[in-house]
Amino acid sequence: MPKRSSSVVGREFGNGVRAAVERTGLTQRRLAELLGWQEAKISDLLAGKGGVTESEVRELLAYCRTPLGEREELLTLFHDSGNVYLHVPDDGVPDQVRTLINQEQEADEITCWSMILVPGLLQIREYIEAVTAKARTVSPENRAATVAARAARAEILEYSRAFTFYVHEQALWLPVGGSEVWREQLAHLLRLSVRKYISIRIVPRSIGMHAGVSGDFRLMRFPKYPPVVYVESVKCCLFFDDKDTVETYENILKDLAAVALDEEQSRAVINSILEGLP
């Protein structure tokens, strides 16, 4: 893996190696001394920038006594140098994959587009439970853990980051979980919408055809890394960090921003639906 700027797959690889290193109890400096490396070499590797050969990766993982299965997974990531990262989780739940959680935690600006459901980061636990119960990819025995993992993602909603959510009006009209859950979910959106670091903008049904019909996605920006676009389907998750793809999705967001209601108008729409519920 030649040394380069950090990418999604590179950072996922680096996070895995970091976990292996931390289990040894050694500092990066001490580990570099024992391997006869420069400390900067390990720093670059953990940041997902590469700069090491496969034999050096194997040497490092062997020194850390990394289990065979974990070692092979990290080597697979090491060899994946493409800009598109396809992750097929074992339990088939894209929202729960470690990579997405890591990316969200590192991002300082997240913009989401959601056409069918309330965006995941804004969902209350009961709403998450109702959605998860209908997911054919989640087995009953994994349901509780899946709900917990999805709900925990909302912990990143805090003032040091910026969030923009474009939501199609039809997502607000879907009665997920029944009237009580539906009502509480809409009320939760209203409570979140007054936070200065959260912008919720509704795309009204009345505009008809719009730029976001191709599906939901989110754009994540980072202090030190290039932007990343995340798209999910039933059985896989796609991460894009190439310039052309990111620019395409940025343009979709610009088109959505041009037709979306402003924040105050969006609150009025949410409130009108809430007041009309039985």
mmCIF file of C-alpha atoms in Angstrom, residues 75-195:
data_model
loop_
_atom_site.group_PDB
_atom_site.id
_atom_site.type_symbol
_atom_site.label_atom_id
_atom_site.label_comp_id
_atom_site.label_asym_id
_atom_site.label_seq_id
_atom_site.Cartn_x
_atom_site.Cartn_y
_atom_site.Cartn_z
ATOM 1 C CA LEU A 75 -4.980 -7.946 5.147
ATOM 2 C CA THR A 76 -8.073 -7.916 2.934
ATOM 3 C CA LEU A 77 -8.597 -4.254 3.805
ATOM 4 C CA PHE A 78 -4.904 -3.602 3.171
ATOM 5 C CA HIS A 79 -5.224 -4.917 -0.388
ATOM 6 C CA ASP A 80 -8.405 -2.954 -1.134
ATOM 7 C CA SER A 81 -7.006 0.290 -2.535
ATOM 8 C CA GLY A 82 -10.136 1.364 -4.491
ATOM 9 C CA ASN A 83 -12.095 4.494 -3.709
ATOM 10 C CA VAL A 84 -15.380 2.603 -3.386
ATOM 11 C CA TYR A 85 -15.690 0.522 -0.246
ATOM 12 C CA LEU A 86 -18.342 -2.195 -0.286
ATOM 13 C CA HIS A 87 -19.123 -3.641 3.122
ATOM 14 C CA VAL A 88 -21.440 -6.632 3.468
ATOM 15 C CA PRO A 89 -22.081 -7.080 7.206
ATOM 16 C CA ASP A 90 -22.458 -10.541 8.699
ATOM 17 C CA ASP A 91 -25.849 -9.726 10.217
ATOM 18 C CA GLY A 92 -27.066 -7.866 7.129
ATOM 19 C CA VAL A 93 -27.803 -4.646 9.015
ATOM 20 C CA PRO A 94 -26.084 -1.760 7.182
ATOM 21 C CA ASP A 95 -26.802 0.824 9.912
ATOM 22 C CA GLN A 96 -24.930 -1.241 12.455
ATOM 23 C CA VAL A 97 -21.642 -1.690 10.643
ATOM 24 C CA ARG A 98 -18.592 -0.522 12.486
ATOM 25 C CA THR A 99 -17.328 1.467 9.525
ATOM 26 C CA LEU A 100 -20.358 3.762 9.421
ATOM 27 C CA ILE A 101 -20.216 4.320 13.169
ATOM 28 C CA ASN A 102 -16.512 5.178 12.939
ATOM 29 C CA GLN A 103 -17.074 7.598 10.069
ATOM 30 C CA GLU A 104 -19.944 9.342 11.862
ATOM 31 C CA GLN A 105 -17.893 9.728 15.022
ATOM 32 C CA GLU A 106 -15.000 11.297 13.128
ATOM 33 C CA ALA A 107 -17.127 13.650 11.004
ATOM 34 C CA ASP A 108 -17.672 17.242 12.080
ATOM 35 C CA GLU A 109 -20.390 17.931 9.502
ATOM 36 C CA ILE A 110 -23.087 15.496 8.348
ATOM 37 C CA THR A 111 -25.759 16.167 5.746
ATOM 38 C CA CYS A 112 -28.497 13.556 5.253
ATOM 39 C CA TRP A 113 -31.224 13.061 2.672
ATOM 40 C CA SER A 114 -34.106 10.767 3.636
ATOM 41 C CA MET A 115 -37.112 10.083 1.423
ATOM 42 C CA ILE A 116 -39.057 7.255 3.097
ATOM 43 C CA LEU A 117 -38.241 7.265 6.819
ATOM 44 C CA VAL A 118 -37.210 9.781 9.438
ATOM 45 C CA PRO A 119 -33.363 9.905 9.260
ATOM 46 C CA GLY A 120 -31.724 7.307 11.481
ATOM 47 C CA LEU A 121 -29.881 9.821 13.667
ATOM 48 C CA LEU A 122 -33.213 11.508 14.482
ATOM 49 C CA GLN A 123 -35.225 8.374 15.251
ATOM 50 C CA ILE A 124 -36.515 7.719 18.768
ATOM 51 C CA ARG A 125 -35.920 4.264 20.199
ATOM 52 C CA GLU A 126 -39.524 3.099 19.706
ATOM 53 C CA TYR A 127 -39.381 4.149 16.056
ATOM 54 C CA ILE A 128 -36.117 2.242 15.648
ATOM 55 C CA GLU A 129 -37.704 -0.832 17.247
ATOM 56 C CA ALA A 130 -40.628 -0.695 14.821
ATOM 57 C CA VAL A 131 -38.358 -0.322 11.791
ATOM 58 C CA THR A 132 -36.026 -3.091 12.953
ATOM 59 C CA ALA A 133 -38.942 -5.454 13.607
ATOM 60 C CA LYS A 134 -39.848 -5.297 9.913
ATOM 61 C CA ALA A 135 -36.287 -5.767 8.650
ATOM 62 C CA ARG A 136 -35.993 -9.186 7.027
ATOM 63 C CA THR A 137 -32.209 -9.058 7.492
ATOM 64 C CA VAL A 138 -32.385 -8.928 11.300
ATOM 65 C CA SER A 139 -33.077 -12.160 13.136
ATOM 66 C CA PRO A 140 -35.221 -12.045 16.316
ATOM 67 C CA GLU A 141 -32.219 -12.963 18.494
ATOM 68 C CA ASN A 142 -30.189 -10.035 17.070
ATOM 69 C CA ARG A 143 -33.011 -7.496 17.228
ATOM 70 C CA ALA A 144 -32.258 -6.042 20.679
ATOM 71 C CA ALA A 145 -28.558 -5.573 19.915
ATOM 72 C CA THR A 146 -29.379 -4.001 16.568
ATOM 73 C CA VAL A 147 -31.807 -1.525 18.123
ATOM 74 C CA ALA A 148 -29.254 -0.617 20.800
ATOM 75 C CA ALA A 149 -26.531 -0.023 18.205
ATOM 76 C CA ARG A 150 -28.775 2.165 16.072
ATOM 77 C CA ALA A 151 -30.034 4.168 19.033
ATOM 78 C CA ALA A 152 -26.488 4.761 20.305
ATOM 79 C CA ARG A 153 -25.555 6.516 17.065
ATOM 80 C CA ALA A 154 -27.638 9.527 18.140
ATOM 81 C CA GLU A 155 -25.022 10.284 20.796
ATOM 82 C CA ILE A 156 -23.036 12.206 18.162
ATOM 83 C CA LEU A 157 -25.793 14.861 17.995
ATOM 84 C CA GLU A 158 -23.961 17.525 19.956
ATOM 85 C CA TYR A 159 -22.975 21.162 19.491
ATOM 86 C CA SER A 160 -19.390 20.648 18.287
ATOM 87 C CA ARG A 161 -20.718 19.260 14.985
ATOM 88 C CA ALA A 162 -23.108 20.563 12.330
ATOM 89 C CA PHE A 163 -26.047 18.528 11.012
ATOM 90 C CA THR A 164 -28.404 19.196 8.124
ATOM 91 C CA PHE A 165 -31.302 16.853 7.406
ATOM 92 C CA TYR A 166 -33.336 17.051 4.212
ATOM 93 C CA VAL A 167 -36.481 14.976 4.721
ATOM 94 C CA HIS A 168 -39.255 14.353 2.216
ATOM 95 C CA GLU A 169 -42.682 15.178 3.590
ATOM 96 C CA GLN A 170 -43.939 11.657 2.846
ATOM 97 C CA ALA A 171 -41.513 10.289 5.471
ATOM 98 C CA LEU A 172 -43.391 12.278 8.115
ATOM 99 C CA TRP A 173 -46.710 10.764 7.076
ATOM 100 C CA LEU A 174 -45.600 7.137 7.452
ATOM 101 C CA PRO A 175 -47.190 5.891 10.712
ATOM 102 C CA VAL A 176 -44.234 3.822 11.927
ATOM 103 C CA GLY A 177 -45.015 1.997 15.182
ATOM 104 C CA GLY A 178 -48.598 3.203 15.476
ATOM 105 C CA SER A 179 -50.131 6.528 16.511
ATOM 106 C CA GLU A 180 -48.317 6.949 19.839
ATOM 107 C CA VAL A 181 -44.854 6.295 18.392
ATOM 108 C CA TRP A 182 -45.679 8.388 15.332
ATOM 109 C CA ARG A 183 -46.754 11.288 17.536
ATOM 110 C CA GLU A 184 -43.694 11.102 19.788
ATOM 111 C CA GLN A 185 -41.371 10.878 16.793
ATOM 112 C CA LEU A 186 -42.779 14.073 15.291
ATOM 113 C CA ALA A 187 -42.550 15.797 18.665
ATOM 114 C CA HIS A 188 -38.926 14.673 18.918
ATOM 115 C CA LEU A 189 -38.195 16.261 15.536
ATOM 116 C CA LEU A 190 -39.655 19.548 16.751
ATOM 117 C CA ARG A 191 -37.505 19.439 19.882
ATOM 118 C CA LEU A 192 -34.352 18.758 17.890
ATOM 119 C CA SER A 193 -35.143 21.360 15.242
ATOM 120 C CA VAL A 194 -34.601 24.272 17.642
ATOM 121 C CA ARG A 195 -31.013 23.272 18.364
#
